[in-house]
Short mmCIF file of C-alpha atoms in Angstrom, two decimals:
data_model
loop_
_atom_site.label_atom_id
_atom_site.label_comp_id
_atom_site.label_asym_id
_atom_site.label_seq_id
_atom_site.Cartn_x
_atom_site.Cartn_y
_atom_site.Cartn_z
CA MET A 13 138.71 133.24 126.71
CA MET A 14 139.23 129.60 125.83
CA ASP A 15 141.15 127.63 123.28
CA ILE A 16 139.52 125.13 120.93
CA ARG A 17 141.30 121.83 120.34
CA CYS A 18 140.64 118.75 118.25
CA THR A 19 142.58 115.51 118.28
CA ASP A 20 142.73 112.79 115.61
CA LEU A 21 139.44 113.71 113.95
CA HIS A 22 138.23 111.21 111.37
CA VAL A 23 135.06 112.01 109.43
CA VAL A 24 133.66 109.74 106.73
CA LEU A 25 130.65 110.90 104.70
CA GLY A 26 129.19 108.17 102.54
CA ALA A 27 132.17 106.27 101.18
CA ALA A 28 134.53 109.25 101.27
CA ALA A 29 136.98 110.04 104.07
CA ILE A 30 136.77 113.83 104.50
CA LEU A 31 138.96 114.31 107.58
CA ARG A 32 141.86 111.91 108.13
CA GLY A 33 143.31 112.31 111.59
CA VAL A 34 143.12 116.09 111.96
CA SER A 35 144.63 117.49 115.16
CA ALA A 36 144.76 121.24 115.77
CA GLU A 37 144.64 123.93 118.42
CA LEU A 38 142.97 127.33 118.04
CA PRO A 39 144.71 129.75 120.45
CA ALA A 40 142.42 131.52 122.90
CA GLY A 41 141.26 134.97 121.83
CA ARG A 42 142.95 134.76 118.40
CA LEU A 43 141.80 134.12 114.85
CA THR A 44 143.03 130.96 113.15
CA ALA A 45 142.50 130.63 109.41
CA VAL A 46 141.92 127.21 107.86
CA ILE A 47 143.13 127.36 104.28
CA GLY A 48 143.33 124.79 101.53
CA PRO A 49 141.94 123.88 98.10
CA SER A 50 138.35 122.82 97.47
CA GLY A 51 137.67 119.40 98.96
CA ALA A 52 140.43 119.67 101.56
CA GLY A 53 137.93 119.27 104.44
CA LYS A 54 137.81 122.89 105.66
CA SER A 55 134.04 123.22 106.07
CA THR A 56 133.74 119.70 107.46
CA LEU A 57 136.24 120.62 110.18
CA LEU A 58 134.18 123.71 111.05
CA HIS A 59 130.95 121.67 111.17
CA THR A 60 132.63 119.07 113.39
CA LEU A 61 133.86 121.71 115.86
CA ALA A 62 130.40 123.29 115.87
CA GLY A 63 128.70 119.97 116.66
CA LEU A 64 126.88 119.78 113.33
CA CYS A 65 128.91 116.76 112.16
CA ARG A 66 129.76 113.75 114.35
CA PRO A 67 133.27 112.32 113.87
CA GLN A 68 133.78 108.57 113.61
CA ARG A 69 136.90 108.97 115.72
CA GLY A 70 138.68 111.70 117.65
CA SER A 71 137.76 114.37 120.16
CA VAL A 72 136.89 118.07 120.45
CA ARG A 73 137.62 120.22 123.51
CA LEU A 74 136.44 123.74 124.30
CA GLY A 75 138.75 124.96 127.02
CA ASP A 76 138.61 122.34 129.76
CA ASP A 77 135.40 120.74 128.45
CA GLU A 78 135.38 117.53 126.41
CA VAL A 79 132.47 118.27 124.03
CA THR A 80 132.70 115.57 121.36
CA GLY A 81 129.28 114.17 122.28
CA TRP A 82 127.62 117.53 122.98
CA PRO A 83 124.92 118.85 120.62
CA ALA A 84 125.59 122.13 118.81
CA GLU A 85 123.38 124.27 121.05
CA ARG A 86 125.23 123.20 124.18
CA ARG A 87 128.63 124.17 122.77
CA ARG A 88 127.66 127.85 122.45
CA LEU A 89 129.74 128.55 119.37
CA GLY A 90 128.56 131.26 117.01
CA VAL A 91 128.51 130.09 113.38
CA VAL A 92 128.31 132.16 110.20
CA PHE A 93 127.67 129.86 107.27
CA GLN A 94 128.91 130.38 103.74
CA ASP A 95 125.35 130.88 102.46
CA LEU A 96 124.45 132.88 105.65
CA ARG A 97 121.14 130.94 106.11
CA LEU A 98 119.16 133.99 107.20
CA PHE A 99 115.44 133.39 107.68
CA PRO A 100 113.81 135.01 104.62
CA PHE A 101 110.46 135.56 106.40
CA LEU A 102 112.08 137.66 109.16
CA ASP A 103 113.66 141.08 109.01
CA GLY A 104 117.22 141.69 110.16
CA ARG A 105 116.41 142.39 113.80
CA GLU A 106 114.11 139.37 114.03
CA ASN A 107 116.87 137.17 112.59
CA VAL A 108 119.25 138.38 115.29
CA ALA A 109 116.62 137.90 118.01
CA PHE A 110 115.78 134.34 116.99
CA GLY A 111 118.49 132.66 119.07
CA PRO A 112 117.82 134.53 122.35
CA GLN A 113 114.08 133.89 121.92
CA VAL A 114 114.53 130.15 121.37
CA ALA A 115 116.88 130.06 124.36
CA GLY A 116 114.04 131.43 126.50
CA LEU A 117 115.96 134.43 127.80
CA PRO A 118 113.98 137.12 129.67
CA PRO A 119 112.60 139.80 127.28
CA ASP A 120 114.86 142.55 128.67
CA GLU A 121 117.94 140.34 128.21
CA GLN A 122 116.82 139.46 124.69
CA ARG A 123 116.55 143.14 123.75
CA ARG A 124 119.90 143.96 125.34
CA ARG A 125 121.69 141.20 123.48
CA VAL A 126 120.07 142.01 120.14
CA GLU A 127 120.87 145.71 120.31
CA ARG A 128 124.45 145.09 121.39
CA ALA A 129 124.99 142.49 118.65
CA LEU A 130 123.56 144.80 115.99
CA ALA A 131 125.78 147.64 117.20
CA LEU A 132 128.91 145.46 117.23
CA ALA A 133 128.21 144.28 113.68
CA ARG A 134 127.27 147.81 112.53
CA ALA A 135 123.87 146.56 111.43
CA THR A 136 121.51 148.77 113.48
CA ALA A 137 120.70 151.19 110.65
CA PHE A 138 119.10 148.54 108.42
CA ALA A 139 118.01 146.00 111.05
CA ASP A 140 114.28 146.56 110.49
CA ARG A 141 114.38 145.90 106.76
CA SER A 142 113.47 142.62 105.09
CA VAL A 143 116.52 140.50 104.33
CA HIS A 144 115.41 140.47 100.66
CA THR A 145 116.15 144.20 100.43
CA LEU A 146 119.61 144.02 102.02
CA SER A 147 122.85 144.12 100.07
CA GLY A 148 125.39 141.33 100.36
CA GLY A 149 127.45 143.25 102.91
CA GLU A 150 124.37 144.12 104.96
CA ARG A 151 123.24 140.49 105.04
CA GLN A 152 126.74 139.52 106.11
CA ARG A 153 126.58 141.96 109.04
CA VAL A 154 123.18 140.61 110.09
CA ALA A 155 124.55 137.06 110.03
CA ILE A 156 127.50 138.08 112.23
CA ALA A 157 125.15 139.91 114.62
CA ARG A 158 122.96 136.80 114.86
CA ALA A 159 126.00 134.74 115.84
CA LEU A 160 127.06 137.32 118.44
CA ALA A 161 123.59 137.63 120.00
CA MET A 162 124.04 134.29 121.78
CA ALA A 163 127.16 135.55 123.62
CA PRO A 164 129.21 132.74 122.04
CA ARG A 165 132.32 131.19 123.58
CA GLY A 166 133.91 131.18 120.13
CA LEU A 167 133.15 132.16 116.54
CA LEU A 168 133.25 129.92 113.44
CA LEU A 169 133.18 131.63 110.03
CA ASP A 170 132.79 129.67 106.80
CA GLU A 171 133.94 131.73 103.77
CA PRO A 172 132.29 134.89 105.17
CA PHE A 173 133.40 137.17 102.33
CA GLY A 174 132.36 135.03 99.37
CA GLY A 175 130.63 136.91 96.57
CA LEU A 176 131.58 140.39 97.83
CA ASP A 177 133.42 142.90 95.67
CA ALA A 178 137.01 143.76 96.56
CA ALA A 179 136.29 147.09 98.29
CA LEU A 180 133.48 145.70 100.45
CA ARG A 181 135.60 142.63 101.20
CA ARG A 182 138.39 144.83 102.59
CA GLU A 183 135.91 146.91 104.60
CA LEU A 184 134.32 143.88 106.22
CA ARG A 185 137.72 142.35 106.91
CA ASP A 186 138.78 145.50 108.75
CA GLU A 187 135.56 145.51 110.77
CA LEU A 188 135.86 141.83 111.63
CA ARG A 189 139.48 142.25 112.72
CA ALA A 190 138.51 145.11 115.05
CA LEU A 191 135.53 143.15 116.39
CA ILE A 192 137.54 140.05 117.26
CA HIS A 193 140.21 142.21 118.90
CA GLU A 194 137.57 143.98 120.99
CA LEU A 195 135.72 140.85 122.08
CA ARG A 196 138.84 138.63 122.26
CA LEU A 197 136.88 135.76 120.76
CA THR A 198 138.57 132.53 119.76
CA THR A 199 137.74 132.44 116.04
CA LEU A 200 138.07 129.98 113.17
CA LEU A 201 137.99 131.38 109.63
CA VAL A 202 137.53 128.93 106.77
CA THR A 203 138.82 130.41 103.53
CA HIS A 204 140.48 129.50 100.26
CA ASP A 205 141.72 133.10 99.86
CA ARG A 206 145.21 133.65 101.23
CA ASP A 207 144.69 137.44 101.30
CA ASP A 208 141.83 136.98 103.79
CA ALA A 209 143.97 134.64 105.86
CA PHE A 210 146.99 136.97 105.91
CA ALA A 211 144.86 140.03 106.67
CA LEU A 212 143.00 138.51 109.62
CA ALA A 213 144.76 135.49 111.09
CA SER A 214 147.53 135.15 113.63
CA HIS A 215 147.70 131.39 113.01
CA LEU A 216 147.20 129.12 110.01
CA LEU A 217 145.98 125.58 109.60
CA VAL A 218 146.75 124.29 106.10
CA LEU A 219 144.60 121.32 105.04
CA ASN A 220 145.25 119.05 102.09
CA GLN A 221 143.04 116.05 101.27
CA GLY A 222 141.69 115.86 104.81
CA ARG A 223 145.05 116.06 106.56
CA VAL A 224 146.98 118.85 108.26
CA GLU A 225 149.85 119.79 105.97
CA GLN A 226 151.19 122.52 108.28
CA ALA A 227 150.06 124.53 111.30
CA GLY A 228 151.55 127.49 113.12
CA GLU A 229 151.90 131.25 113.10
CA VAL A 230 151.25 132.91 109.75
CA ALA A 231 154.79 134.22 109.29
CA ALA A 232 156.32 130.85 110.16
CA CYS A 233 154.15 128.98 107.64
CA TYR A 234 154.95 131.51 104.92
CA GLU A 235 158.67 131.76 105.60
CA ARG A 236 159.26 128.08 106.38
CA PRO A 237 156.77 125.99 104.41
CA VAL A 238 157.13 122.27 105.00
CA SER A 239 156.25 121.29 101.43
CA ALA A 240 155.97 122.64 97.92
CA PHE A 241 152.17 122.42 98.32
CA VAL A 242 152.20 124.84 101.26
CA ALA A 243 154.74 127.14 99.60
CA SER A 244 152.61 127.44 96.45
CA LEU A 245 149.34 127.78 98.33
CA LEU A 246 150.55 130.69 100.47
CA GLY A 247 152.25 132.78 97.79
CA GLU A 248 154.19 133.09 94.58
CA ALA A 249 157.06 130.60 94.66
CA THR A 250 159.88 129.44 92.44
CA PHE A 251 161.60 126.16 93.32
CA LEU A 252 165.28 125.45 92.75
CA PRO A 253 167.32 122.39 93.78
CA VAL A 254 169.99 122.92 96.44
CA GLN A 255 173.28 121.93 94.83
CA GLU A 256 175.48 122.41 97.89
CA ARG A 257 175.10 123.55 101.53
CA ARG A 258 177.45 125.47 103.82
CA ASP A 259 175.83 126.38 107.13
CA ASP A 260 173.15 128.96 106.31
CA ARG A 261 174.17 129.32 102.67
CA ALA A 262 173.23 127.22 99.67
CA ARG A 263 174.36 127.09 96.06
CA LEU A 264 171.43 127.44 93.65
CA SER A 265 172.08 127.35 89.89
CA GLY A 266 175.69 128.27 90.59
CA ALA A 267 174.96 131.21 92.92
CA TRP A 268 175.47 131.20 96.69
CA VAL A 269 172.57 132.66 98.68
CA GLU A 270 171.49 132.78 102.32
CA VAL A 271 168.74 130.30 103.15
CA CYS A 272 166.77 129.10 106.17
CA GLY A 273 165.83 125.49 106.75
CA ALA A 274 167.57 122.27 105.79
CA GLY A 275 165.64 121.00 102.77
CA THR A 276 166.97 119.88 99.40
CA THR A 277 164.79 122.36 97.48
CA ALA A 278 164.86 126.13 97.90
CA VAL A 279 161.74 128.30 97.67
CA LEU A 280 162.30 131.75 96.20
CA ARG A 281 159.74 134.45 97.06
CA PRO A 282 159.69 137.40 94.62
CA GLU A 283 159.74 140.01 97.42
CA ARG A 284 162.99 138.47 98.69
CA LEU A 285 164.86 139.01 95.42
CA PHE A 286 166.91 142.16 94.84
CA LEU A 287 168.79 143.35 91.76
CA LEU A 288 172.23 144.78 92.49
CA PRO A 289 174.89 146.43 90.29
CA PRO A 290 177.44 143.99 88.82
#
């Protein structure tokens, strides 16, 4: 296992600054979800970690290796793109075998890796069918198997559940959670869906306009958001001004309640409210 770290990443595409000093650490063997609105820089961060986008400033480390100048193939990170990018002229098994073949692995090793990756992604049953005949969930499994076939050091997933219905989304989330737990892969999940993030991630990285708004364990970010932006992004929230403070209690609209943190605005979560008899 290895952690993935980036420091002070700046990425400018055209005239637009997409990442503005992003620093983050993905804990080894865990899944970190990058969440934020459209245009926050989530996919650009994934592409930069993968070696598909070169930062104007900053660094990327995989474990003890400084890899900022390394090409994507040398980093050995499995990537599942939002549009999957399966080869339409190959069937499922051939898509999964493409990486080991290009890498020049011995034929026996190629077959071993392909069959194991298909089994891990639960894609063996339909692996010999054309990708045109596969459902959205089946194509998703083939894409994950293709990423796993290269025995990656880490896994980068860009909106992997987009376009799937709710039931299939939950099924694939459960499978992905079990897979990452089994392989203990350091994983980055890019998503705009907080349900996906809460269901899969142990850590969150909240991006806003190319900057890190908050980072940390999921529960800590939810319970102690650093801004109204984070509080609203991660769940239903009502904001009330703190009128007076006494240790761990605050007066809100005339009522004294227990609070955590030291801000001047209180965030009320609906699941934390209880109705009591007079």
